mmCIF file of C-alpha atoms and ligand atoms in Angstrom:
data_model
loop_
_atom_site.group_PDB
_atom_site.id
_atom_site.type_symbol
_atom_site.label_atom_id
_atom_site.label_comp_id
_atom_site.label_asym_id
_atom_site.label_seq_id
_atom_site.Cartn_x
_atom_site.Cartn_y
_atom_site.Cartn_z
ATOM 1 C CA MET H 1 -86.560 30.035 -88.182
ATOM 2 C CA THR H 2 -88.436 33.227 -88.044
ATOM 3 C CA LEU H 3 -87.603 35.959 -85.616
ATOM 4 C CA ARG H 4 -90.388 37.400 -84.116
ATOM 5 C CA VAL H 5 -89.730 41.340 -83.374
ATOM 6 C CA GLY H 6 -91.317 44.006 -81.531
ATOM 7 C CA VAL H 7 -90.750 47.667 -83.106
ATOM 8 C CA ILE H 8 -91.039 50.624 -80.287
ATOM 9 C CA GLY H 9 -91.332 54.072 -81.757
ATOM 10 C CA THR H 10 -93.049 54.123 -85.361
ATOM 11 C CA GLY H 11 -91.706 57.488 -86.364
ATOM 12 C CA MET H 12 -89.483 58.233 -89.476
ATOM 13 C CA ILE H 13 -86.984 55.493 -89.063
ATOM 14 C CA GLY H 14 -89.359 53.163 -86.983
ATOM 15 C CA GLN H 15 -91.354 53.006 -90.174
ATOM 16 C CA ASP H 16 -88.489 52.543 -92.481
ATOM 17 C CA HIS H 17 -87.092 49.752 -90.415
ATOM 18 C CA ILE H 18 -90.433 48.158 -90.287
ATOM 19 C CA ARG H 19 -90.605 48.109 -94.047
ATOM 20 C CA ARG H 20 -87.099 46.502 -94.613
ATOM 21 C CA LEU H 21 -88.258 43.893 -91.723
ATOM 22 C CA THR H 22 -91.349 43.441 -93.661
ATOM 23 C CA GLN H 23 -90.652 43.810 -97.491
ATOM 24 C CA VAL H 24 -86.782 43.464 -97.827
ATOM 25 C CA LEU H 25 -85.514 40.862 -95.136
ATOM 26 C CA SER H 26 -86.103 37.158 -94.731
ATOM 27 C CA GLY H 27 -86.024 34.970 -91.478
ATOM 28 C CA VAL H 28 -87.948 37.846 -89.416
ATOM 29 C CA ARG H 29 -91.677 38.952 -88.725
ATOM 30 C CA VAL H 30 -92.959 41.932 -86.971
ATOM 31 C CA VAL H 31 -95.583 40.679 -84.854
ATOM 32 C CA GLY H 32 -95.977 43.995 -82.446
ATOM 33 C CA VAL H 33 -95.511 47.693 -82.464
ATOM 34 C CA THR H 34 -95.930 50.515 -79.884
ATOM 35 C CA ASP H 35 -95.756 54.346 -79.866
ATOM 36 C CA ILE H 36 -96.779 56.997 -77.461
ATOM 37 C CA ASP H 37 -98.773 58.045 -80.194
ATOM 38 C CA ARG H 38 -100.992 55.264 -80.593
ATOM 39 C CA ALA H 39 -102.628 56.219 -83.915
ATOM 40 C CA ARG H 40 -99.005 56.436 -85.531
ATOM 41 C CA ALA H 41 -98.258 52.966 -84.194
ATOM 42 C CA THR H 42 -101.713 51.741 -85.613
ATOM 43 C CA ALA H 43 -101.228 53.205 -89.119
ATOM 44 C CA ALA H 44 -97.415 51.652 -88.990
ATOM 45 C CA ALA H 45 -98.501 48.029 -87.871
ATOM 46 C CA PRO H 46 -97.846 45.491 -90.377
ATOM 47 C CA GLU H 47 -100.821 43.243 -91.160
ATOM 48 C CA GLY H 48 -101.292 40.854 -88.222
ATOM 49 C CA ALA H 49 -99.101 42.825 -85.864
ATOM 50 C CA GLU H 50 -100.356 43.593 -82.365
ATOM 51 C CA VAL H 51 -100.440 47.311 -81.161
ATOM 52 C CA PHE H 52 -99.250 47.390 -77.550
ATOM 53 C CA ASP H 53 -100.179 49.784 -75.089
ATOM 54 C CA SER H 54 -96.690 50.339 -73.730
ATOM 55 C CA PRO H 55 -92.888 49.390 -74.443
ATOM 56 C CA GLN H 56 -93.225 47.484 -71.274
ATOM 57 C CA ALA H 57 -95.975 45.344 -72.547
ATOM 58 C CA LEU H 58 -94.396 44.950 -75.773
ATOM 59 C CA ILE H 59 -91.263 43.763 -74.181
ATOM 60 C CA ARG H 60 -93.024 41.575 -72.009
ATOM 61 C CA SER H 61 -95.176 39.802 -74.174
ATOM 62 C CA ASP H 62 -94.190 36.024 -75.096
ATOM 63 C CA SER H 63 -95.123 36.624 -78.776
ATOM 64 C CA VAL H 64 -92.094 38.996 -78.764
ATOM 65 C CA GLN H 65 -88.605 37.204 -79.209
ATOM 66 C CA ALA H 66 -86.661 40.248 -80.055
ATOM 67 C CA VAL H 67 -86.811 44.262 -79.723
ATOM 68 C CA VAL H 68 -86.336 47.123 -81.974
ATOM 69 C CA ILE H 69 -86.388 50.344 -80.358
ATOM 70 C CA CYS H 70 -86.567 53.395 -82.353
ATOM 71 C CA SER H 71 -88.001 55.972 -80.014
ATOM 72 C CA TRP H 72 -86.313 59.298 -79.290
ATOM 73 C CA GLY H 73 -82.914 59.002 -77.291
ATOM 74 C CA PRO H 74 -84.021 59.955 -73.946
ATOM 75 C CA ALA H 75 -86.421 57.071 -73.627
ATOM 76 C CA HIS H 76 -83.869 54.551 -74.613
ATOM 77 C CA GLU H 77 -82.598 53.679 -71.176
ATOM 78 C CA GLU H 78 -85.620 52.556 -69.688
ATOM 79 C CA GLN H 79 -86.600 50.318 -72.506
ATOM 80 C CA LEU H 80 -83.058 48.944 -72.793
ATOM 81 C CA LEU H 81 -83.239 47.996 -69.067
ATOM 82 C CA GLU H 82 -86.523 46.390 -69.759
ATOM 83 C CA CYS H 83 -85.628 44.309 -72.818
ATOM 84 C CA ILE H 84 -82.102 43.202 -70.646
ATOM 85 C CA ALA H 85 -84.449 42.389 -67.505
ATOM 86 C CA ALA H 86 -86.820 40.262 -69.997
ATOM 87 C CA ARG H 87 -83.194 38.606 -71.475
ATOM 88 C CA LYS H 88 -84.294 39.621 -75.014
ATOM 89 C CA PRO H 89 -82.132 40.685 -77.761
ATOM 90 C CA VAL H 90 -82.550 44.315 -78.588
ATOM 91 C CA PHE H 91 -81.496 46.474 -81.570
ATOM 92 C CA CYS H 92 -81.359 50.118 -80.428
ATOM 93 C CA GLU H 93 -81.268 53.021 -82.740
ATOM 94 C CA LYS H 94 -78.325 55.637 -81.773
ATOM 95 C CA PRO H 95 -78.203 57.161 -79.561
ATOM 96 C CA LEU H 96 -77.650 54.228 -77.046
ATOM 97 C CA VAL H 97 -78.561 56.822 -74.309
ATOM 98 C CA THR H 98 -78.139 60.502 -73.672
ATOM 99 C CA SER H 99 -75.907 60.488 -70.444
ATOM 100 C CA GLU H 100 -72.865 58.782 -69.172
ATOM 101 C CA ALA H 101 -74.651 57.839 -66.085
ATOM 102 C CA ALA H 102 -77.437 56.057 -68.255
ATOM 103 C CA ALA H 103 -74.855 54.536 -70.510
ATOM 104 C CA LEU H 104 -73.225 52.918 -67.063
ATOM 105 C CA ARG H 105 -76.473 51.624 -66.027
ATOM 106 C CA VAL H 106 -77.329 49.701 -69.417
ATOM 107 C CA MET H 107 -73.637 48.540 -69.268
ATOM 108 C CA GLU H 108 -73.861 46.979 -65.788
ATOM 109 C CA ALA H 109 -77.192 45.327 -66.495
ATOM 110 C CA GLU H 110 -75.776 43.502 -69.610
ATOM 111 C CA GLU H 111 -72.685 42.582 -67.819
ATOM 112 C CA ALA H 112 -74.797 41.274 -64.995
ATOM 113 C CA HIS H 113 -76.790 39.344 -67.653
ATOM 114 C CA GLY H 114 -73.215 37.890 -68.691
ATOM 115 C CA HIS H 115 -73.642 37.966 -72.376
ATOM 116 C CA ARG H 116 -74.469 40.644 -74.963
ATOM 117 C CA LEU H 117 -77.761 41.485 -75.796
ATOM 118 C CA VAL H 118 -77.549 44.975 -77.363
ATOM 119 C CA GLN H 119 -76.666 45.989 -80.993
ATOM 120 C CA VAL H 120 -76.528 50.020 -81.476
ATOM 121 C CA GLY H 121 -77.633 51.582 -84.866
ATOM 122 C CA PHE H 122 -74.273 52.905 -85.963
ATOM 123 C CA MET H 123 -75.243 51.757 -89.534
ATOM 124 C CA ARG H 124 -72.057 53.302 -90.969
ATOM 125 C CA ARG H 125 -70.112 50.209 -89.975
ATOM 126 C CA PHE H 126 -72.303 48.042 -92.314
ATOM 127 C CA ASP H 127 -71.822 50.505 -95.552
ATOM 128 C CA ALA H 128 -69.764 48.488 -98.159
ATOM 129 C CA ASP H 129 -67.750 51.934 -98.827
ATOM 130 C CA TYR H 130 -66.830 52.381 -95.259
ATOM 131 C CA ARG H 131 -66.050 48.610 -95.032
ATOM 132 C CA ARG H 132 -63.658 48.916 -97.823
ATOM 133 C CA LEU H 133 -61.980 52.122 -96.414
ATOM 134 C CA LYS H 134 -61.418 50.204 -93.149
ATOM 135 C CA ALA H 135 -59.786 47.197 -94.993
ATOM 136 C CA VAL H 136 -57.497 49.372 -96.725
ATOM 137 C CA ILE H 137 -56.235 50.806 -93.261
ATOM 138 C CA ASP H 138 -56.256 47.671 -91.441
ATOM 139 C CA GLY H 139 -54.184 46.194 -94.535
ATOM 140 C CA GLY H 140 -51.274 48.449 -93.567
ATOM 141 C CA SER H 141 -50.243 49.349 -96.819
ATOM 142 C CA LEU H 142 -50.728 52.954 -96.056
ATOM 143 C CA GLY H 143 -49.048 53.036 -92.909
ATOM 144 C CA ALA H 144 -50.225 54.361 -89.608
ATOM 145 C CA PRO H 145 -53.558 56.852 -89.923
ATOM 146 C CA LEU H 146 -52.523 60.397 -89.073
ATOM 147 C CA LEU H 147 -55.687 62.294 -89.724
ATOM 148 C CA TYR H 148 -59.410 61.684 -90.354
ATOM 149 C CA HIS H 149 -61.421 64.162 -92.187
ATOM 150 C CA SER H 150 -65.016 63.745 -91.868
ATOM 151 C CA VAL H 151 -68.111 65.480 -93.452
ATOM 152 C CA HIS H 152 -71.365 64.945 -92.182
ATOM 153 C CA ARG H 153 -74.202 67.003 -93.862
ATOM 154 C CA ASN H 154 -77.828 66.822 -93.642
ATOM 155 C CA ALA H 155 -80.394 68.860 -96.193
ATOM 156 C CA SER H 156 -82.512 69.928 -93.169
ATOM 157 C CA VAL H 157 -83.998 69.111 -90.062
ATOM 158 C CA PRO H 158 -87.356 69.153 -88.908
ATOM 159 C CA GLU H 159 -88.220 72.432 -87.552
ATOM 160 C CA GLY H 160 -88.989 73.002 -83.763
ATOM 161 C CA LEU H 161 -87.950 69.113 -82.986
ATOM 162 C CA TYR H 162 -84.507 69.630 -81.842
ATOM 163 C CA THR H 163 -82.415 72.083 -79.511
ATOM 164 C CA SER H 164 -79.291 74.108 -80.669
ATOM 165 C CA ASP H 165 -77.313 71.266 -79.065
ATOM 166 C CA MET H 166 -78.784 68.683 -81.682
ATOM 167 C CA PRO H 167 -75.666 68.663 -83.995
ATOM 168 C CA LEU H 168 -73.512 67.665 -81.087
ATOM 169 C CA ASN H 169 -75.778 65.265 -78.862
ATOM 170 C CA ASP H 170 -77.709 63.742 -81.738
ATOM 171 C CA THR H 171 -75.532 63.753 -84.973
ATOM 172 C CA LEU H 172 -71.703 63.574 -83.852
ATOM 173 C CA VAL H 173 -72.232 60.004 -82.043
ATOM 174 C CA HIS H 174 -71.927 58.510 -85.801
ATOM 175 C CA ASP H 175 -68.511 60.484 -86.413
ATOM 176 C CA ALA H 176 -67.536 59.758 -83.044
ATOM 177 C CA ASP H 177 -68.255 55.984 -83.695
ATOM 178 C CA ILE H 178 -66.991 55.776 -87.494
ATOM 179 C CA SER H 179 -63.772 57.335 -86.305
ATOM 180 C CA ARG H 180 -63.371 54.952 -83.190
ATOM 181 C CA TRP H 181 -63.733 52.057 -85.607
ATOM 182 C CA LEU H 182 -61.916 53.112 -88.800
ATOM 183 C CA LEU H 183 -58.997 53.952 -86.818
ATOM 184 C CA ASP H 184 -59.186 51.156 -84.143
ATOM 185 C CA ASP H 185 -58.441 53.730 -81.514
ATOM 186 C CA GLU H 186 -60.472 55.508 -78.658
ATOM 187 C CA ILE H 187 -61.061 59.097 -78.217
ATOM 188 C CA THR H 188 -59.585 61.117 -75.426
ATOM 189 C CA GLY H 189 -60.503 64.377 -75.875
ATOM 190 C CA VAL H 190 -62.810 66.728 -77.935
ATOM 191 C CA GLU H 191 -62.559 70.688 -79.183
ATOM 192 C CA VAL H 192 -65.356 72.315 -80.666
ATOM 193 C CA ARG H 193 -65.267 75.432 -83.023
ATOM 194 C CA VAL H 194 -68.313 77.502 -83.836
ATOM 195 C CA PRO H 195 -67.988 79.579 -87.310
ATOM 196 C CA ARG H 196 -70.466 82.090 -88.400
ATOM 197 C CA ARG H 197 -73.866 80.621 -88.089
ATOM 198 C CA SER H 198 -75.708 79.653 -91.478
ATOM 199 C CA THR H 199 -79.218 81.512 -91.994
ATOM 200 C CA ARG H 200 -80.496 78.571 -92.819
ATOM 201 C CA GLY H 201 -79.591 76.907 -89.532
ATOM 202 C CA LYS H 202 -82.569 78.609 -87.751
ATOM 203 C CA ASP H 203 -82.061 78.143 -83.832
ATOM 204 C CA LEU H 204 -79.406 75.731 -84.286
ATOM 205 C CA ARG H 205 -75.899 76.106 -83.728
ATOM 206 C CA ASP H 206 -74.857 75.351 -87.427
ATOM 207 C CA PRO H 207 -72.387 74.204 -88.466
ATOM 208 C CA VAL H 208 -69.953 73.128 -86.075
ATOM 209 C CA VAL H 209 -66.339 71.789 -86.334
ATOM 210 C CA VAL H 210 -65.235 69.205 -83.989
ATOM 211 C CA LEU H 211 -61.751 67.845 -83.428
ATOM 212 C CA LEU H 212 -61.410 64.735 -81.885
ATOM 213 C CA HIS H 213 -58.044 63.766 -80.204
ATOM 214 C CA THR H 214 -57.369 60.128 -80.228
ATOM 215 C CA ALA H 215 -55.083 57.822 -77.679
ATOM 216 C CA SER H 216 -52.629 57.133 -80.561
ATOM 217 C CA GLY H 217 -52.423 60.700 -81.205
ATOM 218 C CA ALA H 218 -54.388 60.912 -84.433
ATOM 219 C CA LEU H 219 -56.571 63.605 -84.790
ATOM 220 C CA VAL H 220 -60.241 63.619 -86.642
ATOM 221 C CA ASP H 221 -62.001 66.926 -87.654
ATOM 222 C CA VAL H 222 -65.712 66.677 -88.185
ATOM 223 C CA GLU H 223 -67.822 68.973 -90.087
ATOM 224 C CA ILE H 224 -71.415 68.899 -88.819
ATOM 225 C CA SER H 225 -73.954 70.864 -90.976
ATOM 226 C CA VAL H 226 -77.673 69.909 -90.499
ATOM 227 C CA ASN H 227 -79.287 72.465 -92.919
ATOM 228 C CA ILE H 228 -77.186 72.528 -95.897
ATOM 229 C CA GLY H 229 -80.141 72.512 -98.208
ATOM 230 C CA TYR H 230 -78.778 70.789 -101.218
ATOM 231 C CA GLY H 231 -78.570 66.973 -99.963
ATOM 232 C CA TYR H 232 -77.356 64.374 -97.587
ATOM 233 C CA ASP H 233 -73.583 64.518 -98.250
ATOM 234 C CA ILE H 234 -71.035 62.185 -96.522
ATOM 235 C CA ARG H 235 -67.511 62.205 -96.710
ATOM 236 C CA GLY H 236 -64.788 60.606 -95.119
ATOM 237 C CA GLU H 237 -60.887 60.620 -95.850
ATOM 238 C CA VAL H 238 -58.002 59.181 -94.085
ATOM 239 C CA SER H 239 -54.436 60.553 -94.382
ATOM 240 C CA CYS H 240 -51.932 57.949 -93.650
ATOM 241 C CA GLU H 241 -48.198 57.947 -93.290
ATOM 242 C CA GLY H 242 -47.964 56.631 -96.593
ATOM 243 C CA GLY H 243 -50.942 57.881 -98.756
ATOM 244 C CA VAL H 244 -54.722 58.832 -98.603
ATOM 245 C CA ALA H 245 -57.687 56.702 -98.474
ATOM 246 C CA SER H 246 -61.140 58.134 -99.122
ATOM 247 C CA LEU H 247 -64.872 57.254 -99.315
ATOM 248 C CA PRO H 248 -65.919 57.155 -103.089
ATOM 249 C CA ASN H 249 -68.599 59.437 -104.195
ATOM 250 C CA ARG H 250 -71.764 57.544 -104.309
ATOM 251 C CA PRO H 251 -72.124 56.004 -107.834
ATOM 252 C CA ALA H 252 -75.066 57.941 -109.405
ATOM 253 C CA THR H 253 -76.233 58.437 -113.030
ATOM 254 C CA VAL H 254 -74.541 61.047 -114.723
ATOM 255 C CA VAL H 255 -76.728 63.374 -116.283
ATOM 256 C CA SER H 256 -75.445 66.159 -118.952
ATOM 257 C CA ASP H 257 -77.635 68.924 -120.172
ATOM 258 C CA ARG H 258 -77.556 72.663 -120.724
ATOM 259 C CA HIS H 259 -76.803 73.295 -116.940
ATOM 260 C CA GLY H 260 -73.580 71.081 -117.061
ATOM 261 C CA ILE H 261 -72.547 67.522 -116.302
ATOM 262 C CA ARG H 262 -73.929 66.351 -112.662
ATOM 263 C CA GLN H 263 -74.844 63.582 -110.443
ATOM 264 C CA ALA H 264 -77.894 63.514 -108.100
ATOM 265 C CA ILE H 265 -76.809 63.684 -104.154
ATOM 266 C CA PRO H 266 -79.053 61.329 -101.564
ATOM 267 C CA ALA H 267 -82.063 63.325 -100.032
ATOM 268 C CA ASP H 268 -81.206 61.796 -96.663
ATOM 269 C CA TRP H 269 -79.789 59.101 -94.707
ATOM 270 C CA ARG H 270 -82.402 56.749 -95.686
ATOM 271 C CA GLU H 271 -81.393 56.954 -99.082
ATOM 272 C CA ARG H 272 -77.500 57.160 -98.740
ATOM 273 C CA PHE H 273 -77.458 53.984 -96.328
ATOM 274 C CA ILE H 274 -80.407 52.065 -97.534
ATOM 275 C CA ASP H 275 -78.242 48.944 -98.084
ATOM 276 C CA ALA H 276 -76.214 49.582 -94.752
ATOM 277 C CA TYR H 277 -79.203 49.566 -92.812
ATOM 278 C CA ASP H 278 -80.420 46.628 -94.570
ATOM 279 C CA GLN H 279 -77.172 44.757 -93.914
ATOM 280 C CA GLU H 280 -77.075 45.875 -90.169
ATOM 281 C CA PHE H 281 -80.306 44.057 -89.681
ATOM 282 C CA ARG H 282 -79.211 40.891 -91.753
ATOM 283 C CA GLU H 283 -76.704 40.453 -88.962
ATOM 284 C CA TRP H 284 -78.535 41.456 -86.275
ATOM 285 C CA ILE H 285 -81.594 38.600 -87.276
ATOM 286 C CA VAL H 286 -78.667 36.037 -87.203
ATOM 287 C CA ALA H 287 -77.406 36.992 -83.591
ATOM 288 C CA ALA H 288 -80.867 37.684 -82.294
ATOM 289 C CA GLY H 289 -82.068 34.443 -83.377
ATOM 290 C CA GLN H 290 -79.261 32.926 -81.180
ATOM 291 C CA GLY H 291 -80.341 34.842 -78.168
ATOM 292 C CA THR H 292 -77.309 37.306 -78.437
ATOM 293 C CA ALA H 293 -75.978 40.622 -80.271
ATOM 294 C CA THR H 294 -72.882 41.265 -82.270
ATOM 295 C CA GLY H 295 -72.063 44.697 -84.318
ATOM 296 C CA PRO H 296 -71.478 47.992 -82.253
ATOM 297 C CA SER H 297 -71.969 47.300 -78.727
ATOM 298 C CA THR H 298 -73.164 48.932 -75.564
ATOM 299 C CA TRP H 299 -69.465 49.702 -75.074
ATOM 300 C CA ASP H 300 -69.544 51.939 -78.348
ATOM 301 C CA GLY H 301 -72.963 53.750 -77.644
ATOM 302 C CA TYR H 302 -70.979 54.453 -74.162
ATOM 303 C CA ALA H 303 -67.970 55.804 -75.968
ATOM 304 C CA ALA H 304 -70.300 57.814 -78.512
ATOM 305 C CA THR H 305 -72.183 59.402 -75.590
ATOM 306 C CA LEU H 306 -69.098 60.441 -73.519
ATOM 307 C CA VAL H 307 -67.714 62.032 -76.736
ATOM 308 C CA ALA H 308 -71.157 63.991 -77.120
ATOM 309 C CA ASP H 309 -70.886 64.976 -73.401
ATOM 310 C CA ALA H 310 -67.205 66.263 -74.055
ATOM 311 C CA ALA H 311 -68.498 68.136 -77.169
ATOM 312 C CA LEU H 312 -71.319 70.085 -75.342
ATOM 313 C CA ARG H 313 -68.661 71.075 -72.535
ATOM 314 C CA ALA H 314 -66.340 72.085 -74.878
ATOM 315 C CA VAL H 315 -68.676 74.206 -77.021
ATOM 316 C CA GLU H 316 -69.169 76.421 -73.442
ATOM 317 C CA SER H 317 -65.811 76.183 -72.139
ATOM 318 C CA GLY H 318 -63.835 76.847 -75.900
ATOM 319 C CA ARG H 319 -61.400 74.195 -74.379
ATOM 320 C CA LEU H 320 -60.080 70.758 -75.069
ATOM 321 C CA GLU H 321 -62.499 68.720 -73.035
ATOM 322 C CA PRO H 322 -61.199 65.474 -71.670
ATOM 323 C CA VAL H 323 -63.105 62.067 -72.587
ATOM 324 C CA ARG H 324 -62.385 59.672 -69.810
ATOM 325 C CA MET H 325 -63.763 55.908 -70.084
ATOM 326 C CA ARG H 326 -64.181 53.227 -67.524
ATOM 327 C CA ALA H 327 -62.084 50.116 -67.856
ATOM 328 C CA LYS H 328 -63.643 48.002 -70.620
ATOM 329 C CA PRO H 329 -65.433 45.018 -69.333
ATOM 330 C CA ALA H 330 -64.349 41.736 -70.919
ATOM 331 C CA LEU H 331 -67.664 41.184 -72.460
ATOM 332 C CA TYR H 332 -66.955 43.609 -75.091
ATOM 333 C CA GLY H 333 -63.544 42.223 -76.123
ATOM 334 C CA GLU H 334 -60.049 43.157 -75.978
ATOM 335 C CA PRO H 335 -59.300 47.193 -74.979
ATOM 336 C CA ILE H 336 -57.425 49.125 -77.946
ATOM 337 C CA ALA H 337 -53.862 48.898 -77.531
ATOM 338 C CA VAL H 338 -52.452 52.497 -77.238
ATOM 339 C CA ALA H 339 -49.302 53.324 -78.608
ATOM 340 C CA ALA H 340 -46.535 54.328 -75.632
HETATM 341 P P1 NAD O 401 -89.398 60.348 -84.951
HETATM 342 O O1 NAD O 401 -89.618 61.559 -84.122
HETATM 343 O O2 NAD O 401 -89.609 60.668 -86.333
HETATM 344 O O3 NAD O 401 -89.914 59.056 -84.032
HETATM 345 C C1 NAD O 401 -90.077 58.684 -83.040
HETATM 346 C C2 NAD O 401 -90.961 58.197 -82.570
HETATM 347 O O4 NAD O 401 -90.699 57.402 -81.158
HETATM 348 C C3 NAD O 401 -92.329 59.201 -82.511
HETATM 349 O O5 NAD O 401 -93.300 58.177 -83.198
HETATM 350 C C4 NAD O 401 -92.694 59.282 -80.882
HETATM 351 O O6 NAD O 401 -94.067 59.078 -80.954
HETATM 352 C C5 NAD O 401 -92.069 57.618 -80.364
HETATM 353 N N1 NAD O 401 -91.566 57.676 -79.119
HETATM 354 C C6 NAD O 401 -91.052 58.806 -78.391
HETATM 355 N N2 NAD O 401 -90.702 58.141 -77.128
HETATM 356 C C7 NAD O 401 -91.585 57.030 -76.821
HETATM 357 C C8 NAD O 401 -91.605 56.466 -75.922
HETATM 358 N N3 NAD O 401 -91.146 56.496 -74.506
HETATM 359 N N4 NAD O 401 -92.245 55.405 -76.053
HETATM 360 C C9 NAD O 401 -92.927 54.703 -77.000
HETATM 361 N N5 NAD O 401 -92.815 55.717 -78.402
HETATM 362 C C10 NAD O 401 -92.190 56.936 -78.111
HETATM 363 O O7 NAD O 401 -87.706 60.447 -84.507
HETATM 364 P P2 NAD O 401 -86.681 59.432 -85.821
HETATM 365 O O8 NAD O 401 -85.958 60.340 -86.510
HETATM 366 O O9 NAD O 401 -87.599 58.132 -86.079
HETATM 367 O O10 NAD O 401 -85.646 58.719 -84.420
HETATM 368 C C11 NAD O 401 -85.888 57.728 -83.859
HETATM 369 C C12 NAD O 401 -84.522 57.618 -83.307
HETATM 370 O O11 NAD O 401 -83.921 56.922 -84.323
HETATM 371 C C13 NAD O 401 -83.455 58.700 -82.594
HETATM 372 O O12 NAD O 401 -82.853 57.975 -81.322
HETATM 373 C C14 NAD O 401 -82.627 59.042 -83.717
HETATM 374 O O13 NAD O 401 -81.670 59.556 -83.104
HETATM 375 C C15 NAD O 401 -82.492 57.422 -84.458
HETATM 376 N N6 NAD O 401 -82.320 57.872 -85.787
HETATM 377 C C16 NAD O 401 -81.105 57.168 -86.271
HETATM 378 C C17 NAD O 401 -80.876 57.141 -87.849
HETATM 379 C C18 NAD O 401 -79.587 56.376 -88.254
HETATM 380 O O14 NAD O 401 -79.440 56.775 -89.254
HETATM 381 N N7 NAD O 401 -79.254 55.639 -87.538
HETATM 382 C C19 NAD O 401 -81.715 58.208 -88.574
HETATM 383 C C20 NAD O 401 -82.748 59.027 -87.912
HETATM 384 C C21 NAD O 401 -82.918 58.509 -86.539
HETATM 385 C C1 ISE O 402 -80.108 61.168 -87.397
HETATM 386 O O1 ISE O 402 -80.949 61.008 -86.427
HETATM 387 C C2 ISE O 402 -79.329 60.319 -87.965
HETATM 388 O O2 ISE O 402 -78.884 59.542 -87.339
HETATM 389 C C3 ISE O 402 -78.643 60.468 -89.313
HETATM 390 O O3 ISE O 402 -78.150 59.030 -89.916
HETATM 391 C C4 ISE O 402 -77.904 61.485 -89.253
HETATM 392 O O4 ISE O 402 -77.396 61.901 -90.349
HETATM 393 C C5 ISE O 402 -78.423 62.998 -88.619
HETATM 394 O O5 ISE O 402 -77.801 63.934 -88.379
HETATM 395 C C6 ISE O 402 -79.415 62.584 -87.479
HETATM 396 O O6 ISE O 402 -80.643 63.443 -87.400
#
């Protein structure tokens, strides 16, 4: 059976997801698109797809079975609530939403519906290198994880599009989510340190160092740089009681010439995580075809939102800011066991 999908938001990642849904993956067809910029939606619409006047019209249409949300974060809540009201499975790009109150409203609506409908776009969980890293930690041969070092460097961000909070409210959510998933732990507190500002960083607070405290007592340090210039550089290393496990460098052709021996670095997230995005949609298509969702959930989106909120408080206060989560609804599985 072919899943009939509508895409909301046809900017950078919306176009990339439309490409994979139409040219790479099977069992799926993009039947509708919409964007507040109608010309952009029209240009991005695959042949035969309808251009809808609004997200609401797309979500409510009988021709659309499942929805992909690629609009800006602040627009996600309304669109998610509309999808849940229409009982349609929905893939929502990160961040799930941009405030704790909004995350709770989405969670309550999904709980009232009675089963999962939402998958959040935390694509790192579908990346083969991260999956192998998690398998090593879960295997237990290295003992308990004590520290996780996460490096998240972007070559650049579009000028004028983001505020100074962007590294903390847009980028950090990936590191928060992958830390919770890799360590099977919840984040309980956040500290932020701001070094000398990069002259490349324009008006952004860039770089930043974030320290995440977890329920088990493990610590995560995160470097976020959003204007590093040389490429998109994602690294991760877990120090455990009995050894260290790291993400490998990306395999790339080794070039030797008069400048030395070197390997290319991905230009941006599209290139680095191309296979991970394909895989997250493969899994989404299967679940959505059955009217449900698997993978990163509303609960995970809520957790990442709380970390971003705490980071924004921490950068102002200079202190450790607590993260306090509500009790985990049964819909999202077992709560993570915390050592006494
Ligand atoms: P973008 O600005 O290139 O595109 C966003 C599009 O959404 C624009 O065309 C805009 O007109 C449209 N839009 C905004 N509000 C809308 C609304 N209310 N209704 C309809 N259309 C609306 O941004 P982008 O880089 O494509 O990012 C989109 C989302 O994807 C963001 O939430 C971002 O954080 C996320 N993202 C995720 C990844 C990832 O690695 N998972 C990478 C990039 C972006
Ligand atoms: C972007 O929105 C993403 O989600 C990318 O994965 C991330 O690396 C980048 O910092 C964000 O701006």
